[in-house]
Coordinates of C-alpha atoms in Angstrom, one line a residue:
M1 CA 0.0 0.0 0.0
D2 CA 1.5 3.4 -1.0
Q3 CA 1.3 6.7 0.9
L4 CA -1.8 7.8 -1.1
D5 CA -3.7 4.7 -0.2
V6 CA -2.8 5.2 3.5
A7 CA -4.0 8.8 3.3
V8 CA -7.3 7.7 1.7
A9 CA -7.8 5.0 4.4
K10 CA -7.4 7.6 7.1
S11 CA -9.8 10.2 5.6
P12 CA -13.3 8.6 5.2
L13 CA -15.2 11.9 5.5
L14 CA -13.0 13.5 2.8
D15 CA -13.4 10.5 0.5
I16 CA -17.2 10.8 0.7
L17 CA -17.0 14.5 0.1
L18 CA -14.7 14.2 -2.9
S19 CA -16.9 11.6 -4.5
H20 CA -19.6 14.2 -4.8
L21 CA -17.5 17.3 -5.7
P22 CA -17.3 18.6 -9.3
N23 CA -14.2 17.4 -11.2
E24 CA -12.5 20.9 -11.1
F25 CA -12.3 20.7 -7.3
S26 CA -10.4 17.4 -7.3
S27 CA -7.1 19.1 -8.0
L28 CA -7.2 21.5 -5.1
G29 CA -3.8 22.2 -3.5
C30 CA -5.0 21.3 0.0
L31 CA -5.5 17.7 -1.2
S32 CA -2.2 17.2 -2.8
T33 CA -0.2 15.9 0.3
E34 CA -0.9 13.5 3.0
S35 CA -0.6 16.1 5.8
S36 CA -3.0 18.5 4.1
R37 CA -5.6 15.7 3.6
G38 CA -5.3 14.9 7.3
E39 CA -5.9 18.5 8.3
V40 CA -9.0 18.7 6.0
E41 CA -10.3 15.4 7.5
T42 CA -9.9 16.8 11.0
L43 CA -11.8 19.9 10.1
L44 CA -14.6 18.0 8.6
S45 CA -14.8 15.7 11.6
F46 CA -15.0 18.8 13.9
A47 CA -17.8 20.4 11.8
L48 CA -19.9 17.2 11.5
G49 CA -19.8 16.1 15.2
G50 CA -17.0 13.5 14.8
V51 CA -14.6 12.3 17.5
C52 CA -11.3 14.0 18.2
P53 CA -8.3 12.1 16.8
A54 CA -6.5 10.0 19.4
S55 CA -3.2 11.6 18.4
M56 CA -4.2 14.9 19.8
S57 CA -3.2 16.1 23.3
P58 CA -5.6 15.8 26.3
E59 CA -6.0 19.6 26.3
T60 CA -7.0 19.6 22.6
R61 CA -9.5 16.8 23.2
K62 CA -11.1 18.8 26.0
D63 CA -11.4 21.9 23.9
W64 CA -12.8 19.8 21.1
V65 CA -15.7 18.6 23.2
D66 CA -16.3 22.1 24.7
R67 CA -16.3 24.0 21.4
Q68 CA -17.8 21.5 19.0
P69 CA -21.5 21.8 20.0
E70 CA -21.4 25.6 19.7
A71 CA -19.7 25.3 16.3
I72 CA -22.3 22.9 15.0
R73 CA -25.1 25.2 16.3
A74 CA -23.5 28.1 14.5
I75 CA -23.4 26.2 11.2
Q76 CA -27.0 25.2 11.7
R77 CA -28.0 28.9 12.3
I78 CA -26.2 30.0 9.1
R79 CA -28.0 27.3 7.1
G80 CA -31.3 28.4 8.7
L81 CA -30.7 32.1 7.7
V82 CA -29.9 31.1 4.1
S83 CA -32.9 28.8 3.7
K84 CA -35.4 30.8 5.8
T85 CA -34.9 34.6 6.4
S86 CA -38.2 35.1 8.3
K87 CA -38.0 35.7 12.1
R88 CA -39.1 33.2 14.7
T89 CA -42.8 33.6 15.5
L90 CA -44.2 33.8 19.0
E91 CA -45.7 30.3 18.6
D92 CA -42.3 28.8 18.0
E93 CA -40.9 30.5 21.2
D94 CA -43.9 29.2 23.2
A95 CA -43.4 25.7 21.8
D96 CA -39.7 25.7 22.7
A97 CA -40.6 26.9 26.3
T98 CA -43.2 24.1 26.6
H99 CA -40.7 21.5 25.3
S100 CA -38.1 22.6 27.8
L101 CA -40.5 22.1 30.7
K102 CA -41.6 18.7 29.5
R103 CA -38.1 17.4 28.9
P104 CA -35.6 18.8 31.4
R105 CA -32.0 19.0 30.3
T106 CA -29.8 16.4 31.8
E107 CA -26.7 17.2 33.7
Q108 CA -23.7 17.2 31.4
V109 CA -20.2 16.0 32.2
D110 CA -17.0 17.2 30.5
N111 CA -15.3 14.6 28.4
D112 CA -11.8 15.0 29.8
E113 CA -9.0 12.6 30.8
D114 CA -10.7 12.1 34.2
D115 CA -13.8 10.5 32.6
P116 CA -12.6 8.1 29.9
P117 CA -15.0 5.6 28.2
L118 CA -15.1 2.1 29.4
F119 CA -17.8 0.1 27.5
T120 CA -20.4 0.9 24.7
L121 CA -23.6 -0.8 23.7
P122 CA -24.7 0.3 20.2
S123 CA -28.2 1.2 19.0
I124 CA -30.2 0.5 22.1
S125 CA -33.9 1.5 22.2
T126 CA -34.2 3.9 25.1
T127 CA -37.3 5.2 26.9
S128 CA -35.7 7.6 29.3
P129 CA -34.0 10.0 29.6
V130 CA -34.4 10.2 25.8
R131 CA -36.9 8.3 23.6
K132 CA -34.9 7.1 20.7
K133 CA -32.1 4.7 19.7
V134 CA -28.8 5.7 21.1
D135 CA -25.3 4.3 21.8
I136 CA -25.0 3.9 25.5
T137 CA -21.5 4.3 26.9
A138 CA -20.4 3.7 30.5
H139 CA -17.6 6.2 31.4
S140 CA -15.6 6.2 34.6
R141 CA -17.8 9.0 36.1
S142 CA -20.9 9.1 33.9
I143 CA -23.2 7.1 31.6
R144 CA -23.8 8.8 28.2
F145 CA -26.3 8.5 25.4
V146 CA -25.0 9.4 22.0
N147 CA -26.8 9.7 18.7
P148 CA -25.5 6.9 16.5
S149 CA -25.6 8.9 13.2
S150 CA -24.7 12.5 14.2
R151 CA -22.6 11.4 17.3
A152 CA -24.2 14.2 19.2
L153 CA -24.5 13.8 23.0
E154 CA -28.2 13.4 23.8
A155 CA -27.9 13.0 27.6
S156 CA -25.3 12.3 30.3
I157 CA -25.9 11.3 33.9
P158 CA -23.2 11.1 36.6
L159 CA -22.7 7.6 38.0
A160 CA -22.7 9.1 41.5
N161 CA -26.3 10.1 41.2
I162 CA -27.5 6.5 40.4
T163 CA -28.7 4.7 43.6
R164 CA -30.6 1.7 42.2
A165 CA -30.0 -0.7 39.3
F166 CA -32.4 -3.4 38.1
L167 CA -32.3 -6.0 35.3
L168 CA -35.8 -7.2 34.7
P169 CA -37.3 -9.8 32.4
T170 CA -39.9 -7.8 30.4
R171 CA -43.5 -9.2 30.8
G172 CA -46.1 -9.3 28.1
K173 CA -43.8 -9.7 25.1
A174 CA -43.9 -12.5 22.6
R175 CA -40.2 -12.9 22.6
D176 CA -37.9 -12.9 25.6
H177 CA -36.7 -9.4 26.4
W178 CA -34.7 -7.5 29.1
T179 CA -35.5 -4.1 30.6
V180 CA -32.9 -2.1 32.5
V181 CA -34.1 0.4 35.1
L182 CA -31.6 2.9 36.8
L183 CA -32.9 5.2 39.4
C184 CA -31.4 8.3 40.9
S185 CA -34.1 8.4 43.6
D186 CA -36.6 6.0 45.0
V187 CA -39.4 8.6 44.6
P188 CA -40.0 10.1 41.2
P189 CA -40.2 13.9 40.9
D190 CA -43.7 15.5 41.3
K191 CA -45.2 16.2 38.0
G192 CA -47.5 18.9 39.4
K193 CA -44.7 21.2 40.4
V194 CA -43.3 23.8 38.0
G195 CA -40.5 26.3 38.3
A196 CA -36.8 26.4 38.7
A197 CA -36.8 24.2 41.8
A198 CA -38.9 21.6 40.1
Q199 CA -36.6 21.5 37.1
Q200 CA -33.6 21.2 39.4
Q201 CA -35.2 18.2 41.2
A202 CA -36.1 16.6 37.8
R203 CA -32.5 16.9 36.7
Q204 CA -31.2 15.3 39.9
N205 CA -33.8 12.5 39.9
Q206 CA -33.4 11.2 36.4
Q207 CA -34.5 7.7 35.4
V208 CA -32.8 5.5 32.9
I209 CA -35.0 2.9 31.1
F210 CA -33.9 0.9 28.1
G211 CA -34.5 -2.6 26.7
L212 CA -32.9 -5.3 24.6
D213 CA -34.0 -8.6 23.2
A214 CA -32.8 -11.6 25.1
L215 CA -31.7 -13.1 21.8
S216 CA -30.1 -10.7 19.4
T217 CA -32.3 -10.1 16.3
T218 CA -29.3 -8.6 14.4
Q219 CA -25.6 -8.7 14.6
F220 CA -23.9 -5.9 16.6
A221 CA -20.6 -5.2 18.2
T222 CA -19.8 -4.0 21.7
T223 CA -16.7 -1.9 22.4
S224 CA -14.4 -2.1 25.4
Y225 CA -11.9 0.7 26.1
S226 CA -8.7 0.7 28.0
S227 CA -5.9 3.2 28.5
M228 CA -4.1 2.2 25.3
T229 CA -6.3 0.0 23.2
T230 CA -9.9 -0.5 22.0
A231 CA -11.4 -4.0 21.6
T232 CA -14.7 -4.9 19.9
E233 CA -16.8 -8.1 20.5
T234 CA -19.2 -9.2 17.9
I235 CA -22.6 -10.5 19.1
A236 CA -24.0 -12.8 16.4
K237 CA -27.6 -12.9 15.4
G238 CA -29.5 -15.2 17.8
S239 CA -26.9 -15.0 20.6
E240 CA -27.9 -14.1 24.2
T241 CA -27.5 -10.5 25.2
R242 CA -27.7 -10.7 29.0
S243 CA -23.9 -10.9 29.5
S244 CA -23.5 -7.7 27.5
L245 CA -26.0 -5.9 29.6
R246 CA -24.5 -7.2 32.8
K247 CA -21.0 -6.0 31.7
L248 CA -22.4 -2.5 31.0
L249 CA -24.1 -2.4 34.5
S250 CA -20.9 -3.8 36.2
F251 CA -19.4 -0.3 35.9
L252 CA -22.0 1.2 38.2
S253 CA -21.2 1.8 41.9
V254 CA -24.5 0.2 43.1
P255 CA -25.4 -3.5 43.3
L256 CA -27.5 -5.0 40.5
L257 CA -30.9 -6.3 41.6
E258 CA -32.6 -9.1 39.6
P259 CA -36.0 -10.7 40.5
S260 CA -36.1 -14.3 41.5
V261 CA -38.9 -16.8 42.1
G262 CA -36.9 -17.9 45.2
V263 CA -38.0 -14.6 46.8
F264 CA -41.5 -14.2 45.4
K265 CA -43.6 -16.3 43.0
S266 CA -46.9 -15.2 41.5
A267 CA -49.9 -17.5 42.0
C268 CA -51.1 -16.6 38.5
A269 CA -47.9 -17.1 36.5
P270 CA -47.6 -20.0 34.0
A271 CA -45.3 -22.9 34.8
K272 CA -42.7 -21.7 32.2
A273 CA -42.7 -18.1 33.3
G274 CA -39.3 -18.3 34.9
D275 CA -38.2 -15.2 36.9
C276 CA -41.1 -13.3 35.3
A277 CA -43.2 -14.9 38.0
A278 CA -41.5 -12.7 40.6
G279 CA -43.8 -9.9 39.5
I280 CA -47.6 -9.3 39.4
D281 CA -49.8 -7.3 37.1
A282 CA -51.4 -4.2 38.7
Y283 CA -52.8 -0.8 37.9
L284 CA -51.6 2.6 39.2
S285 CA -54.6 4.8 38.7
A286 CA -55.5 3.8 35.1
K287 CA -51.9 2.9 34.0
P288 CA -51.0 -0.8 33.8
G289 CA -47.6 -2.0 35.0
T290 CA -45.7 -4.6 37.1
L291 CA -45.0 -4.8 40.8
W292 CA -41.7 -6.6 41.3
F293 CA -40.9 -8.1 44.8
F294 CA -37.3 -8.2 45.9
D295 CA -35.8 -9.2 49.2
S296 CA -35.0 -5.5 49.9
G297 CA -38.2 -3.9 48.7
I298 CA -40.9 -3.5 46.0
L299 CA -40.4 -1.9 42.5
W300 CA -43.1 -0.4 40.3
G301 CA -41.1 -0.8 37.1
E302 CA -40.8 -1.2 33.3
S303 CA -42.7 2.0 32.6
K304 CA -41.9 5.6 33.5
P305 CA -42.1 6.8 36.2
C306 CA -40.7 4.0 38.2
E307 CA -40.7 4.0 42.0
F308 CA -39.1 1.8 44.7
W309 CA -40.3 1.1 48.2
A310 CA -37.4 -0.2 50.3
T311 CA -38.3 -2.3 53.3
E312 CA -36.7 0.3 55.6
D313 CA -39.0 3.0 54.0
L314 CA -42.2 1.1 54.7
T315 CA -44.2 1.9 57.8
T316 CA -43.7 -0.5 60.7
C317 CA -47.5 -1.1 60.9
N318 CA -49.4 -2.1 57.8
G319 CA -46.5 -1.1 55.5
V320 CA -48.1 -3.4 52.9
K321 CA -51.9 -3.6 53.1
L322 CA -54.4 -5.7 51.1
L323 CA -58.0 -4.8 50.5
S324 CA -60.6 -6.8 48.7
A325 CA -64.4 -6.5 48.3
T326 CA -65.2 -9.8 46.4
G327 CA -62.1 -11.9 46.7
R328 CA -61.6 -12.0 42.9
T329 CA -59.5 -8.9 42.8
C330 CA -57.7 -6.9 45.5
S331 CA -55.8 -3.7 46.0
I332 CA -52.3 -3.3 47.4
I333 CA -51.6 -0.2 49.5
L334 CA -48.0 0.7 50.2
R335 CA -47.2 3.1 53.0
R336 CA -44.0 5.1 52.7
R337 CA -42.6 6.7 55.8
R338 CA -42.0 10.5 55.6
T339 CA -40.2 10.7 59.0
R340 CA -36.6 9.5 59.5
I341 CA -35.9 5.9 60.4
T342 CA -35.8 5.2 64.1
T343 CA -34.7 2.2 66.1
Q344 CA -36.7 2.9 69.2
S345 CA -38.9 0.0 70.4
G346 CA -42.6 0.3 70.8
D347 CA -43.3 2.5 67.9
N348 CA -46.9 3.7 67.7
C349 CA -48.6 3.3 64.4
D350 CA -50.6 6.4 64.9
E351 CA -47.5 8.5 65.3
E352 CA -46.0 7.5 61.9
D353 CA -46.2 10.1 59.2
F354 CA -46.6 8.4 55.8
S355 CA -47.9 8.6 52.2
E356 CA -50.0 5.9 50.6
T357 CA -49.9 4.5 47.1
E358 CA -52.7 2.2 45.9
F359 CA -52.3 -0.4 43.2
A360 CA -55.7 -1.8 42.0
M361 CA -57.0 -4.6 39.9
V362 CA -54.6 -7.3 41.3
D363 CA -55.8 -10.9 40.9
G364 CA -57.2 -12.1 44.2
K365 CA -55.0 -15.3 44.0
E366 CA -52.0 -13.1 44.6
Q367 CA -53.0 -12.4 48.2
D368 CA -51.4 -15.6 49.6
P369 CA -47.9 -15.0 48.1
I370 CA -48.0 -11.3 48.9
S371 CA -48.9 -12.1 52.5
T372 CA -46.1 -14.6 52.8
W373 CA -43.6 -12.1 51.5
V374 CA -44.8 -9.5 54.0
R375 CA -44.8 -12.0 56.9
E376 CA -41.2 -12.9 56.2
R377 CA -39.9 -9.3 56.1
E378 CA -42.3 -7.2 58.3
D379 CA -39.6 -7.2 61.0
S380 CA -37.4 -5.0 58.8
F381 CA -40.2 -2.5 57.9
G382 CA -39.2 1.0 59.0
R383 CA -35.8 -0.1 60.3
P384 CA -32.2 0.3 58.9
P385 CA -30.8 -2.6 57.0
G386 CA -29.1 -5.2 59.2
S387 CA -30.7 -3.9 62.4
A388 CA -32.4 -6.4 64.7
P389 CA -36.2 -6.0 65.1
D390 CA -37.4 -4.5 68.4
K391 CA -38.8 -6.9 71.0
T392 CA -42.2 -5.2 71.0
S393 CA -43.0 -6.0 67.4
V394 CA -41.8 -9.6 67.8
Q395 CA -43.9 -10.2 70.9
R396 CA -46.9 -8.6 69.3
R397 CA -46.7 -11.0 66.3
E398 CA -46.1 -14.1 68.5
N399 CA -49.2 -13.2 70.5
A400 CA -51.2 -12.8 67.4
N401 CA -50.0 -16.2 66.1
D402 CA -50.9 -17.8 69.5
K403 CA -54.4 -16.5 69.4
N404 CA -55.0 -17.5 65.8
P405 CA -52.5 -20.1 64.6
T406 CA -54.1 -20.2 61.1
A407 CA -54.0 -16.4 60.6
G408 CA -51.7 -14.9 58.1
T409 CA -53.1 -16.1 54.8
S410 CA -54.2 -12.5 54.1
V411 CA -52.9 -9.3 55.6
N412 CA -56.5 -8.2 56.4
G413 CA -58.1 -11.6 56.6
P414 CA -60.6 -13.0 54.1
A415 CA -62.2 -10.5 51.8
W416 CA -65.6 -12.1 52.3
D417 CA -65.6 -11.9 56.1
D418 CA -68.4 -9.4 56.7
S419 CA -69.1 -10.3 60.3
D420 CA -69.4 -7.8 63.2
S421 CA -68.8 -7.8 66.9
D422 CA -72.4 -8.8 67.6
D423 CA -71.9 -12.2 66.1
E424 CA -70.5 -13.5 69.4
D425 CA -74.1 -13.4 70.8
F426 CA -75.1 -16.1 68.3
C427 CA -72.2 -18.5 68.9
T428 CA -73.3 -21.8 70.5
D429 CA -71.7 -22.5 73.8
S430 CA -70.0 -25.8 74.1
S431 CA -71.3 -26.4 77.6
D432 CA -74.9 -25.8 76.5
G433 CA -74.4 -28.4 73.8
V434 CA -73.1 -30.9 76.3
A435 CA -76.0 -30.2 78.7
S436 CA -78.6 -30.6 76.0
G437 CA -76.9 -33.8 74.9
S438 CA -77.1 -35.2 78.4
E439 CA -80.8 -34.3 78.8
S440 CA -81.6 -36.0 75.5
S441 CA -79.7 -39.1 76.4
G442 CA -81.5 -39.2 79.8
D443 CA -84.9 -39.0 78.2
S444 CA -84.1 -41.9 76.0
N445 CA -82.6 -44.2 78.6
D446 CA -85.5 -46.6 78.3
E447 CA -84.8 -47.1 74.6
Q448 CA -81.0 -47.0 74.6
P449 CA -78.9 -50.0 75.7
D450 CA -76.6 -49.8 78.6
V451 CA -73.2 -48.4 77.5
S452 CA -71.5 -48.4 80.9
D453 CA -69.3 -51.3 79.8
A454 CA -68.2 -49.4 76.8
S455 CA -67.4 -46.4 78.9
D456 CA -65.4 -48.5 81.2
D457 CA -63.5 -49.9 78.3
N458 CA -62.7 -46.4 77.1
E459 CA -61.4 -45.5 80.6
G460 CA -59.2 -48.5 80.7
S461 CA -57.7 -47.7 77.3
G462 CA -56.4 -44.4 78.6
Y463 CA -58.2 -42.2 76.0
D464 CA -59.8 -39.3 77.9
D465 CA -61.1 -35.9 77.1
D466 CA -57.7 -34.2 77.7
E467 CA -56.0 -36.3 75.1
Q468 CA -58.7 -35.6 72.7
G469 CA -58.3 -31.9 73.2
E470 CA -54.6 -32.2 72.6
A471 CA -55.2 -34.1 69.4
D472 CA -57.6 -31.3 68.2
E473 CA -54.9 -28.7 68.9
E474 CA -52.4 -30.5 66.8
L475 CA -54.4 -30.1 63.6
D476 CA -52.5 -28.2 61.0
A477 CA -54.3 -25.7 58.8
A478 CA -52.1 -26.6 55.9
R479 CA -53.4 -30.2 55.9
H480 CA -57.0 -29.4 56.8
P481 CA -58.6 -27.0 54.3
L482 CA -61.6 -26.4 56.5
L483 CA -59.4 -24.8 59.1
R484 CA -58.1 -22.1 56.8
P485 CA -59.5 -18.6 57.1
G486 CA -62.5 -18.1 54.9
A487 CA -63.1 -21.8 54.2
V488 CA -66.2 -21.8 56.3
P489 CA -67.8 -18.3 55.9
K490 CA -69.1 -16.6 59.0
M491 CA -72.7 -15.5 59.1
S492 CA -73.5 -11.9 60.0
K493 CA -76.1 -10.9 62.5
A494 CA -78.5 -9.9 59.7
A495 CA -78.3 -13.3 58.1
V496 CA -79.0 -15.1 61.4
N497 CA -82.0 -12.9 62.1
A498 CA -83.3 -13.6 58.6
V499 CA -83.0 -17.4 59.2
I500 CA -84.8 -17.1 62.6
D501 CA -87.6 -15.1 61.0
M502 CA -88.1 -17.8 58.3
L503 CA -88.2 -20.6 60.9
N504 CA -90.7 -18.7 63.0
E505 CA -93.0 -18.2 60.0
E506 CA -92.8 -21.8 59.2
F507 CA -93.7 -22.9 62.7
E508 CA -96.6 -20.4 62.9
C509 CA -98.0 -21.6 59.6
A510 CA -97.7 -25.3 60.7
G511 CA -99.5 -24.5 64.0
D512 CA -102.4 -22.7 62.3
S513 CA -102.9 -25.6 59.9
E514 CA -103.1 -28.1 62.8
E515 CA -105.7 -26.0 64.6
D516 CA -107.8 -25.9 61.4
E517 CA -107.8 -29.6 61.1
L518 CA -108.9 -30.1 64.8
Q519 CA -111.8 -27.7 64.3
D520 CA -112.9 -29.5 61.2
D521 CA -113.0 -32.8 63.1

């Protein structure tokens, strides 16, 4: 290869430009030598949003990144004046102002020697902070989203701002798919607020949401950077992409959370759902989404805005509450503490300041797995991670379990339990039943055979009432469905009164008919 071929190989932008220039421009003096061609190539790269050559000094590369955006905007303004000499209208200014409120500008980070690139995923469909296909690059101090064609920086978020990272299997897709969610704050910014303070909060609480097919539909190449070299890895069509996503997320300073059926398993998920069964379908207002259950908290994810409820942020009393009117569907209410986390024992539920979020239209079958998840982690609600639960809450739960050993299937009990406190008046006393049984047996002694011998045999066998009571206490609700809450519905006072009235009417009608027959005789 001669020097001309080397020069051509190093100037792709100039080659494209020369292929479209008129013939009389092909003999320009600035294109006669290799050094001059390189200078023209650098100038074109700077004007078109290209990357600074690696041979330049760190100061030059820094100036390149600082001055390139303004140069590109200046060229665009000149082109706009040539093609359109009219002034901007008031409607355009209003539209720009509205657009700036809807899409806050992300915090930018200088591309200097202190923030070199580490790993790049190309052409990823992104939902937030920008809604387009971008190249996602993890730098040492930031994560950046670059336009694949123009190489313009669309958004940049400092890695220090990211507090949560999730890798989720996307539900509801025909093909396996992954969704990555990165949060800068557990609570999304309030949409109802406007002004400089709200924009500042929105910039600090950015959310990153992007997805990728579990099996690549097209061939693409990832890029890894080091101090001296750049290496590419080709992902063939049909290859798995999870390892590439995990490599990108490995440069974050926070642990990566992935759902697992070992922590939570939906009662409505199909057998082949895999880790997708660690989430349930729900509605926040009228917006559908997924609630993911982790060992450290609950995520409302996959769709913007996402929100995370850590176990230490839930209230100590009724942090996760279930409500149901029919049993077919239920609502999940999550209570987030507004006050600081305390370790004092004997916290009063009424003294906790909290905000509630309700998720509706949840399948009623999900009450059992949700209640199990809550029961296993309620000791950590409202307390710092790793701290021991206070003795008051543990004693309170043990007392509740002793009073009702079969409780806990649902946080608020069966949805169809509409009994009230007056139902105790209609409970049959066991002593009355024994007495009535004795009287009835005494009245029929003439007709009944003597069973004294049988009773003596029972006494000799050692089987007494105490042992029978102990046997009854050993019954397990898991093996006896009729002992489970809601298996035998309770009757309210109104229902009992209705039955009594029906029986009274029947007896009165029967008595009247007998008197009529006697009179006829």
